[in-house]
Coordinates of C-alpha atoms in Angstrom, one line a residue:
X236 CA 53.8 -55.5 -46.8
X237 CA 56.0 -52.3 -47.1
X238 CA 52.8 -50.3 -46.4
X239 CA 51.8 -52.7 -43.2
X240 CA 55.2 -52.2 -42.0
X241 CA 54.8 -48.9 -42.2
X242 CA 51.9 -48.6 -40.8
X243 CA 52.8 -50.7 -37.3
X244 CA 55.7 -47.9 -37.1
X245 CA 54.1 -45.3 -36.5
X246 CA 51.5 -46.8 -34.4
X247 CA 54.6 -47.9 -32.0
X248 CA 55.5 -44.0 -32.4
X249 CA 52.0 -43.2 -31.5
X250 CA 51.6 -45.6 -29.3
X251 CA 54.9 -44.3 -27.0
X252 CA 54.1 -40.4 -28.0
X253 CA 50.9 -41.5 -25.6
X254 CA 52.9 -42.6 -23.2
X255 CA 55.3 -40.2 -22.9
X256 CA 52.1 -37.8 -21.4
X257 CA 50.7 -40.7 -20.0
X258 CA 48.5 -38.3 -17.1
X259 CA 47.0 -36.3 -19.1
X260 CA 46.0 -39.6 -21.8
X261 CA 44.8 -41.1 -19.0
X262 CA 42.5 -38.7 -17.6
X263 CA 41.1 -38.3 -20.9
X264 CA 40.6 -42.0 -21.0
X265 CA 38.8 -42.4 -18.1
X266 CA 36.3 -39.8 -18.5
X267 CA 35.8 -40.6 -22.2
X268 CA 35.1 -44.2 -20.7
X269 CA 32.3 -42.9 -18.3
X270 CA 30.7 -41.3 -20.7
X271 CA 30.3 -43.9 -23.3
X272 CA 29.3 -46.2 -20.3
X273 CA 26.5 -44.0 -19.5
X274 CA 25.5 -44.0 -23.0
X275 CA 25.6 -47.4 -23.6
X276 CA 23.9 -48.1 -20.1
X277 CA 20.9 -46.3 -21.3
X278 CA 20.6 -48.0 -24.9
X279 CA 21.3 -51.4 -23.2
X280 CA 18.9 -51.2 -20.9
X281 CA 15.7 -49.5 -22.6
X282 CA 16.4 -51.4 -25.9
X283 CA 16.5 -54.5 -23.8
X284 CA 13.6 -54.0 -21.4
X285 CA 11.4 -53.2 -24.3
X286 CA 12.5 -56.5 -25.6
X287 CA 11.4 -58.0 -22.4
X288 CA 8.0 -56.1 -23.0
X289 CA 7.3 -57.5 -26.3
X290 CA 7.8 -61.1 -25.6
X291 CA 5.4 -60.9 -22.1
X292 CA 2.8 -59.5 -24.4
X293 CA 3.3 -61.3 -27.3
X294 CA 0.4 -64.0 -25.5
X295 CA -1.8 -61.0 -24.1
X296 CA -5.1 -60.5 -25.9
X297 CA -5.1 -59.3 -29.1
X298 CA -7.9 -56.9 -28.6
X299 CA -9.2 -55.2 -25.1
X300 CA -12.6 -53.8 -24.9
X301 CA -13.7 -51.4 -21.9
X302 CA -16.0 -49.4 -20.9
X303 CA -15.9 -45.5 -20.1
X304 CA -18.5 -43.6 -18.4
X305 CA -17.8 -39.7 -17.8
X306 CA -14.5 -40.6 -19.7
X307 CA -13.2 -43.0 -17.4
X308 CA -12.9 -46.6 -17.4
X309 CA -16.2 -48.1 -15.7
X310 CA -17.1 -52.0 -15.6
X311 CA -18.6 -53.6 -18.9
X312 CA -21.8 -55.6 -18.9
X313 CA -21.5 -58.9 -20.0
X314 CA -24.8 -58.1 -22.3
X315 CA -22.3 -56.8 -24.9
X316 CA -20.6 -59.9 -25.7
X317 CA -23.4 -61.3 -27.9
X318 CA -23.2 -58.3 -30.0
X319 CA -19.6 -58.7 -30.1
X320 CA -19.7 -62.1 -31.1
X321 CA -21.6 -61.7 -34.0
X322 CA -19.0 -59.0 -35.4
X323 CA -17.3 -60.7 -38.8
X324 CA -13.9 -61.5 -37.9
X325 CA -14.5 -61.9 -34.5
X326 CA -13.3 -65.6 -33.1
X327 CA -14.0 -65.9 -29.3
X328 CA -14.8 -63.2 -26.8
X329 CA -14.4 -63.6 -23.0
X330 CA -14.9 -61.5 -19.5
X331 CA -12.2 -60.5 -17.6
X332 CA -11.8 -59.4 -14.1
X333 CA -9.2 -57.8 -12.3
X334 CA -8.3 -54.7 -10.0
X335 CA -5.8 -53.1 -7.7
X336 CA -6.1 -53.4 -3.8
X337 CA -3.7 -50.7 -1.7
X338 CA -2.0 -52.6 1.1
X339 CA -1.9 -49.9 4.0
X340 CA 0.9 -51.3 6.3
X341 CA 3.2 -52.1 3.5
X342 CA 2.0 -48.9 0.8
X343 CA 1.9 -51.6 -1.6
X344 CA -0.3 -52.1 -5.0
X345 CA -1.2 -55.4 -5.3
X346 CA -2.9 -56.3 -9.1
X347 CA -6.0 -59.2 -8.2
X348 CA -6.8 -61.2 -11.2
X349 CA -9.4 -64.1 -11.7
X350 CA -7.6 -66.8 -14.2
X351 CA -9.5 -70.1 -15.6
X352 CA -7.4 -71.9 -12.5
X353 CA -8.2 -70.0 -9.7
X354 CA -12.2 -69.2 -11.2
X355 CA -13.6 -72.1 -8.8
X356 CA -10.9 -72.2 -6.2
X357 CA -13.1 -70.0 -3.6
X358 CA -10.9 -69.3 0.0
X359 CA -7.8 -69.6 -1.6
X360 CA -5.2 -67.2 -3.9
X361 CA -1.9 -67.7 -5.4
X362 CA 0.6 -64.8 -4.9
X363 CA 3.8 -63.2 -6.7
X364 CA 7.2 -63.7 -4.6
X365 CA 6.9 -59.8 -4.4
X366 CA 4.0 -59.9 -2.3
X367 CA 5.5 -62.6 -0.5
X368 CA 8.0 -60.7 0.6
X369 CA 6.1 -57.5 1.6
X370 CA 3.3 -59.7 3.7
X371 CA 5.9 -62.1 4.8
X372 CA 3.7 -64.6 3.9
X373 CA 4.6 -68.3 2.7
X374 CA 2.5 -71.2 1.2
X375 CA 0.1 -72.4 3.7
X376 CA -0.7 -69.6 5.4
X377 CA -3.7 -67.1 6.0
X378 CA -3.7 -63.4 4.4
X379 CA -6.4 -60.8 5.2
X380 CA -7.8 -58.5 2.7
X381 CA -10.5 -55.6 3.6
X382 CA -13.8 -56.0 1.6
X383 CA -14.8 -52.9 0.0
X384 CA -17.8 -52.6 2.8
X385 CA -15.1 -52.7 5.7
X386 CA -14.8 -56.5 6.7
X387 CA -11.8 -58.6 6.3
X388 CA -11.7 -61.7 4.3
X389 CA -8.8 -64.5 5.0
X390 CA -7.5 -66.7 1.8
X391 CA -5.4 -69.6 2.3
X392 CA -1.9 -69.2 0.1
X393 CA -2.0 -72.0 -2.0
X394 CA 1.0 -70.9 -4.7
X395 CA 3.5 -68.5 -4.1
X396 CA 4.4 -68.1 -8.2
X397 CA 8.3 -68.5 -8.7
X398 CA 11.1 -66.2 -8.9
X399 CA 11.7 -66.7 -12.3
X400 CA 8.6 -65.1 -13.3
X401 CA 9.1 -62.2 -11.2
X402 CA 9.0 -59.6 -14.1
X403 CA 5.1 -60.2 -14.6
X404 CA 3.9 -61.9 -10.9
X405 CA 5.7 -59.6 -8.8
X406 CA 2.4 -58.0 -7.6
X407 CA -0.1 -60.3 -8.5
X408 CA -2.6 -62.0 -6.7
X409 CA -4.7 -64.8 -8.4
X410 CA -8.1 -65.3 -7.4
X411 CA -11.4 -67.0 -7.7
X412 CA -14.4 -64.9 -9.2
X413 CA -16.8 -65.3 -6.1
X414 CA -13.6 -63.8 -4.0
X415 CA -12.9 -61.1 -6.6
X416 CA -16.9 -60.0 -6.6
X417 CA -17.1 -59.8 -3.0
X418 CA -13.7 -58.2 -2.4
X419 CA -14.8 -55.4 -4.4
X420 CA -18.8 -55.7 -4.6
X421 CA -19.2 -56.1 -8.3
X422 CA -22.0 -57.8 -9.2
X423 CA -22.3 -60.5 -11.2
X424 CA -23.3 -59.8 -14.9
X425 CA -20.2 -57.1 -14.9
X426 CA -16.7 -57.8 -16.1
X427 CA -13.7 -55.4 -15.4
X428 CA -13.2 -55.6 -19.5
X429 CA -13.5 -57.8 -22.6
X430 CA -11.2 -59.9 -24.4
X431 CA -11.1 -60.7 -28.1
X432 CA -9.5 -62.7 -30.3
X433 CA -9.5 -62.4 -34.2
X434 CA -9.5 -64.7 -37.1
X435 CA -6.8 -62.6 -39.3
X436 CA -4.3 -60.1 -37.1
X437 CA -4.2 -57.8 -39.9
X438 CA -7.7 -57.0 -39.6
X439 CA -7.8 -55.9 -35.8
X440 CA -8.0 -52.4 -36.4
X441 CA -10.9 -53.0 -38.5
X442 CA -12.7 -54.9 -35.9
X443 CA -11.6 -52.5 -33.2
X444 CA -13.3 -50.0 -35.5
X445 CA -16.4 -51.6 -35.9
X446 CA -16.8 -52.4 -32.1
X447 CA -16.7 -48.4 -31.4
X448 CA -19.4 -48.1 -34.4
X449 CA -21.5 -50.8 -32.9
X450 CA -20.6 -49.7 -29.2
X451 CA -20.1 -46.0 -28.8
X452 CA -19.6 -46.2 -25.1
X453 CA -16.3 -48.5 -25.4
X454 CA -12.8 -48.0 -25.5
X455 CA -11.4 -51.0 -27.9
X456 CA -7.4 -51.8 -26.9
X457 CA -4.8 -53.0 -29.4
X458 CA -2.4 -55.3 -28.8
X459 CA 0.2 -53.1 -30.9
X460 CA -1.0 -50.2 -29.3
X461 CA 0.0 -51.3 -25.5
X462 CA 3.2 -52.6 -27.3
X463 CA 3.7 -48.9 -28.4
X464 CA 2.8 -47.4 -25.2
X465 CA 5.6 -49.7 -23.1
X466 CA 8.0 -48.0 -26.0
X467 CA 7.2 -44.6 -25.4
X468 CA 7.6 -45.0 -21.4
X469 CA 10.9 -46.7 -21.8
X470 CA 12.1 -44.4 -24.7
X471 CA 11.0 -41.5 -22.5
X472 CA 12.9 -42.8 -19.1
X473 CA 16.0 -43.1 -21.2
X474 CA 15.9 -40.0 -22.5
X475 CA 15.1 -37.8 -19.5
X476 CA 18.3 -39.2 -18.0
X477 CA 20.1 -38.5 -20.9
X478 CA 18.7 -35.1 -20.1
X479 CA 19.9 -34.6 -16.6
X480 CA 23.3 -35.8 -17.5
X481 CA 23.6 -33.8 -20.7
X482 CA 25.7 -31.1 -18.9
X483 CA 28.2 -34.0 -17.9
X484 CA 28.1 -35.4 -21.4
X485 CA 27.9 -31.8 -23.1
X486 CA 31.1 -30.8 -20.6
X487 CA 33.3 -33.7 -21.8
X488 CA 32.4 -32.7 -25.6
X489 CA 34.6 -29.3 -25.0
X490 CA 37.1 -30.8 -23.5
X491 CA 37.8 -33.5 -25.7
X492 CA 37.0 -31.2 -28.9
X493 CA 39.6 -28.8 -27.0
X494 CA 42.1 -31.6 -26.1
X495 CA 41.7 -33.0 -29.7
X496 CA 41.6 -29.7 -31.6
X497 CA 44.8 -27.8 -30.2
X498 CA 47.9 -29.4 -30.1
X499 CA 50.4 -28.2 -26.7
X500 CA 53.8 -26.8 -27.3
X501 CA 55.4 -29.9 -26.7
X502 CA 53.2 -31.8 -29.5
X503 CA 54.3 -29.0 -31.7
X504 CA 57.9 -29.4 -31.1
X505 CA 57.6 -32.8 -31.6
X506 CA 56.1 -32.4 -34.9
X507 CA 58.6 -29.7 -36.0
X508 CA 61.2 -32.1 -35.0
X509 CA 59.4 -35.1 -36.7
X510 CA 59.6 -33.2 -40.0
X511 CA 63.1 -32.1 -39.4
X512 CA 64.3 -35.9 -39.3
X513 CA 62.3 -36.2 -42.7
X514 CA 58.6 -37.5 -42.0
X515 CA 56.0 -36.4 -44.4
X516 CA 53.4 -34.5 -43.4
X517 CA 50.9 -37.5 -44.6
X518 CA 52.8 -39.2 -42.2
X519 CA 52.5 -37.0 -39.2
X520 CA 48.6 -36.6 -39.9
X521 CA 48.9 -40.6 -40.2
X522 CA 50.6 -40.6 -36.8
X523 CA 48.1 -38.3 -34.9
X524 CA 45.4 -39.6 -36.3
X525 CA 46.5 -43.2 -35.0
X526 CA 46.9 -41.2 -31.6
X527 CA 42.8 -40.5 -31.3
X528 CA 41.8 -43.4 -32.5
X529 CA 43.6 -45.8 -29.9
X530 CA 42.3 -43.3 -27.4
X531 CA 38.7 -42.8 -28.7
X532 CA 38.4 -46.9 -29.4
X533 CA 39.5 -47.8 -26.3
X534 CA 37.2 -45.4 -24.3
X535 CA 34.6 -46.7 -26.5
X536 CA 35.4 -50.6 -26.0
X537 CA 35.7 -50.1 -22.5
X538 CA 32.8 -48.0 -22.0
X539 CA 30.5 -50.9 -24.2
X540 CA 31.8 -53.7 -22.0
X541 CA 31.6 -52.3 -18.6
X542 CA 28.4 -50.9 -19.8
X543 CA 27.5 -54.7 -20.4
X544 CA 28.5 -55.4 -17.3
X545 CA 26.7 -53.0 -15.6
X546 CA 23.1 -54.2 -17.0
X547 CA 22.8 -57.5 -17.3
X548 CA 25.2 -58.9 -14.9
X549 CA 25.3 -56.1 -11.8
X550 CA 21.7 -55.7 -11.8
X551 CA 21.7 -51.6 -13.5
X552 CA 22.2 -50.3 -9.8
X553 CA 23.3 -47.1 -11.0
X554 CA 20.2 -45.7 -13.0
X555 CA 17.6 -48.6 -11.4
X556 CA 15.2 -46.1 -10.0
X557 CA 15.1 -44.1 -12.8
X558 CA 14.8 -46.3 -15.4
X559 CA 12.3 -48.8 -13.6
X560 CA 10.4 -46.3 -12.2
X561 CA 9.6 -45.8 -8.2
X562 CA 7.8 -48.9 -6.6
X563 CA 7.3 -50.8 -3.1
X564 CA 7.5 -53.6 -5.1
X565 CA 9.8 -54.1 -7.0
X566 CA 9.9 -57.0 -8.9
X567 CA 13.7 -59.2 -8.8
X568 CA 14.9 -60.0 -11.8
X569 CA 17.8 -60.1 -14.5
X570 CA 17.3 -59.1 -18.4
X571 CA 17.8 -61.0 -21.3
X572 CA 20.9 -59.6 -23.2
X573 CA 19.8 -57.9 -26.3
X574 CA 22.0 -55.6 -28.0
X575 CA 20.4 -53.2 -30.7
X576 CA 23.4 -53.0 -33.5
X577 CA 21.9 -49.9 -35.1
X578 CA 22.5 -48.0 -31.7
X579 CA 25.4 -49.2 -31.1
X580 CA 26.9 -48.2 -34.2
X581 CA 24.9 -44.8 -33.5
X582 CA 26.7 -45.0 -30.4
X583 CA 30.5 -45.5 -32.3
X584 CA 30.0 -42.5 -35.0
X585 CA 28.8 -40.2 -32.0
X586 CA 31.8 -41.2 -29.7
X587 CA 34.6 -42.0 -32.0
X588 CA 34.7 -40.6 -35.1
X589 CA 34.4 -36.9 -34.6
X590 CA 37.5 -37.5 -31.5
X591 CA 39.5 -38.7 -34.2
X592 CA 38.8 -36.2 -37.0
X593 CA 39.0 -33.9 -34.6
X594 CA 42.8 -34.2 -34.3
X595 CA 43.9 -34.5 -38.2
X596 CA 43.0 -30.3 -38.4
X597 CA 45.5 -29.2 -35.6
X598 CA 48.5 -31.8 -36.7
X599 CA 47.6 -30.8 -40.4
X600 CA 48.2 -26.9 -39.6
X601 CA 51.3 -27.9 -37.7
X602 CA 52.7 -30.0 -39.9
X603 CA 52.8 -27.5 -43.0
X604 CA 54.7 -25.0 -41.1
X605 CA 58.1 -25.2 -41.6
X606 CA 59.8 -27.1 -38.7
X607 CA 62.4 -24.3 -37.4
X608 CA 59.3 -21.9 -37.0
X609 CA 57.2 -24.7 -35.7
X610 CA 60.1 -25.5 -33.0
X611 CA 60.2 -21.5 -31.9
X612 CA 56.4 -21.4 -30.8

């Protein structure tokens, strides 16, 4: 109890020492705050859009087969299914088609895809609320796409997909195969790529193995590997921001080591007379040290929190084009909240702790000099 009471002592002390140079604290504060809310921006948002990643492809196929020609991606003939079927392992194969189509007046992508409930639907498409927006176009009406030979083709909207799926239907068009082959003039007994599912996950990379053995001119996809991919893109967003603000960031370092590190002459004389009135030196050191931690922890807290704020409640306006990547359309929605604990303790030890030690050195030196000469400088 003695020691708590103690303790709360000369945190008031601390805690009204702040005060008494309450400008320059609170300059220090705010831009210590920025920074850790840049920071935690960044890990918030690529650890929680890679989140988002995994769980959209947690149902995509487990294994992709294409074709290259020339070392490019070229449409697969449906001829190679039997022989992938036969593979051990190997529990269903299926074609899929799908493409891009360049929208001219709006410089839009749009992503066409033939799904098992469009296949048969023929003069009719279902489209994301992206493309609704850029075609201005609801349920019910008429939208023309060019044929690859130069004609239009209309198809009745049928579905505009809903808001809430926004993250993966922003772009996308669903349509029937005969649409899809005439749109683009493939012919039928080609598939865009191959599907695959397998009888034991842990064995996909020996499947994908023997499908490049068997088929020398294919490209076989893992599921993990696109997984890794969306990491890598994400990972490398975040840090080339971190890049272009590490003169900020590297800036605020040497002035907060310098603020933390040298004590002014009014600190000084306020140690010397500290040790005049009888503290100990353990207790001055104790005192400072209280000092950068209610600064450093409260930058940090704030930082965190606004930080919080920032992603998943104010939409990430700040770093959204970076981060996302440049689009016409781009696709509306909010992430889940997912906080990584590893980085945000990274996060702590980086901010806080070297602030903090960083002002024991200075008070030590002080504090060991005797307090008449201490009072003189």
């Amino acid at each position: 109890m003695i020691w708590i009471e103690k303790q709360r002592n000369i945190i008031d002390f601390a805690l009204s020492s702040l005060l008494r140079r309450r400008g320059k604290n609170l300059a220090l504060l705010a831009v210590y705050t920025v920074i850790v809310f840049i920071l935690a921006s960044i890990f918030f948002f690529t650890s929680s859009i890679k989140k988002e990643a995994s769980l959209v492809l947690k149902n995509s196929p487990e294994i992709v087969v294409q074709k290259v020609t020339g070392g490019r991606h070229d449409m697969i003939p449906v001829r190679y299914i039997p022989f992938i079927e036969k593979l051990p392992g190997v529990r269903a194969v299926k074609g899929r088609l799908w493409g891009y189509y360049y929208e001219p007046t709006t410089g839009a992508n749009y992503t066409l895809v033939v799904t098992d409930d469009y296949r048969d639907k023929v003069g009719t498409i279902a489209i994301g609320s992206g493309v609704s927006r850029t075609l201005n176009t609801q349920k019910g009406e008429l939208v023309p796409f060019k044929a690859y030979d130069g004609p239009y083709i209309s198809f009745e909207v049928t579905e505009v997909f809903s808001p809430e799926s926004e993250l993966v239907s922003s772009d996308l068009v669903v349509i029937s195969e005969d649409d899809f082959r005439a749109l683009f003039g493939i012919a039928k007994g080609y598939y865009t790529d191959l599907t695959l599912q397998v009888r034991n996950a842990k064995e996909m990379a020996t499947v994908a193995d023997k499908i490049k053995r068997l088929l020398p001119d294919t490209r076989p996809i893992l599921r993990e590997e696109i997984l890794r991919t969306y990491d890598a893109i994400f990972d490398w967003r975040g840090g080339l921001l971190v890049f272009i603000l590490a003169g900020a960031v590297l800036a605020f370092a040497i002035f907060a080591w310098d603020k933390a590190s040298s004590l002014s002459a009014e600190e000084r004389r306020e140690i010397g007379i500290l040790k005049a009135v009888g503290w100990e030196t353990s207790e001055v050191i104790t005192m400072k040290s209280w000092e950068g931690i209610v600064i450093s922890l409260s930058s940090f807290l704030m930082g965190v929190v606004f930080a919080y704020i920032h992603i998943f409640f104010a939409s990430y306006i700040f770093f959204e084009p970076v981060l996302k990547g440049w689009s016409v359309l781009y696709p509306h929605f909010r992430l889940i909240p997912y906080v990584d604990p590893y980085q945000i303790a990274a996060l702590f030890f980086l901010t806080v702790v070297p602030y903090t030690a960083a002002t024991i050195i200075p008070s030590w030196k002080a504090a060991i000099v005797d307090p008449d000469e201490v009072m003189r400088l």
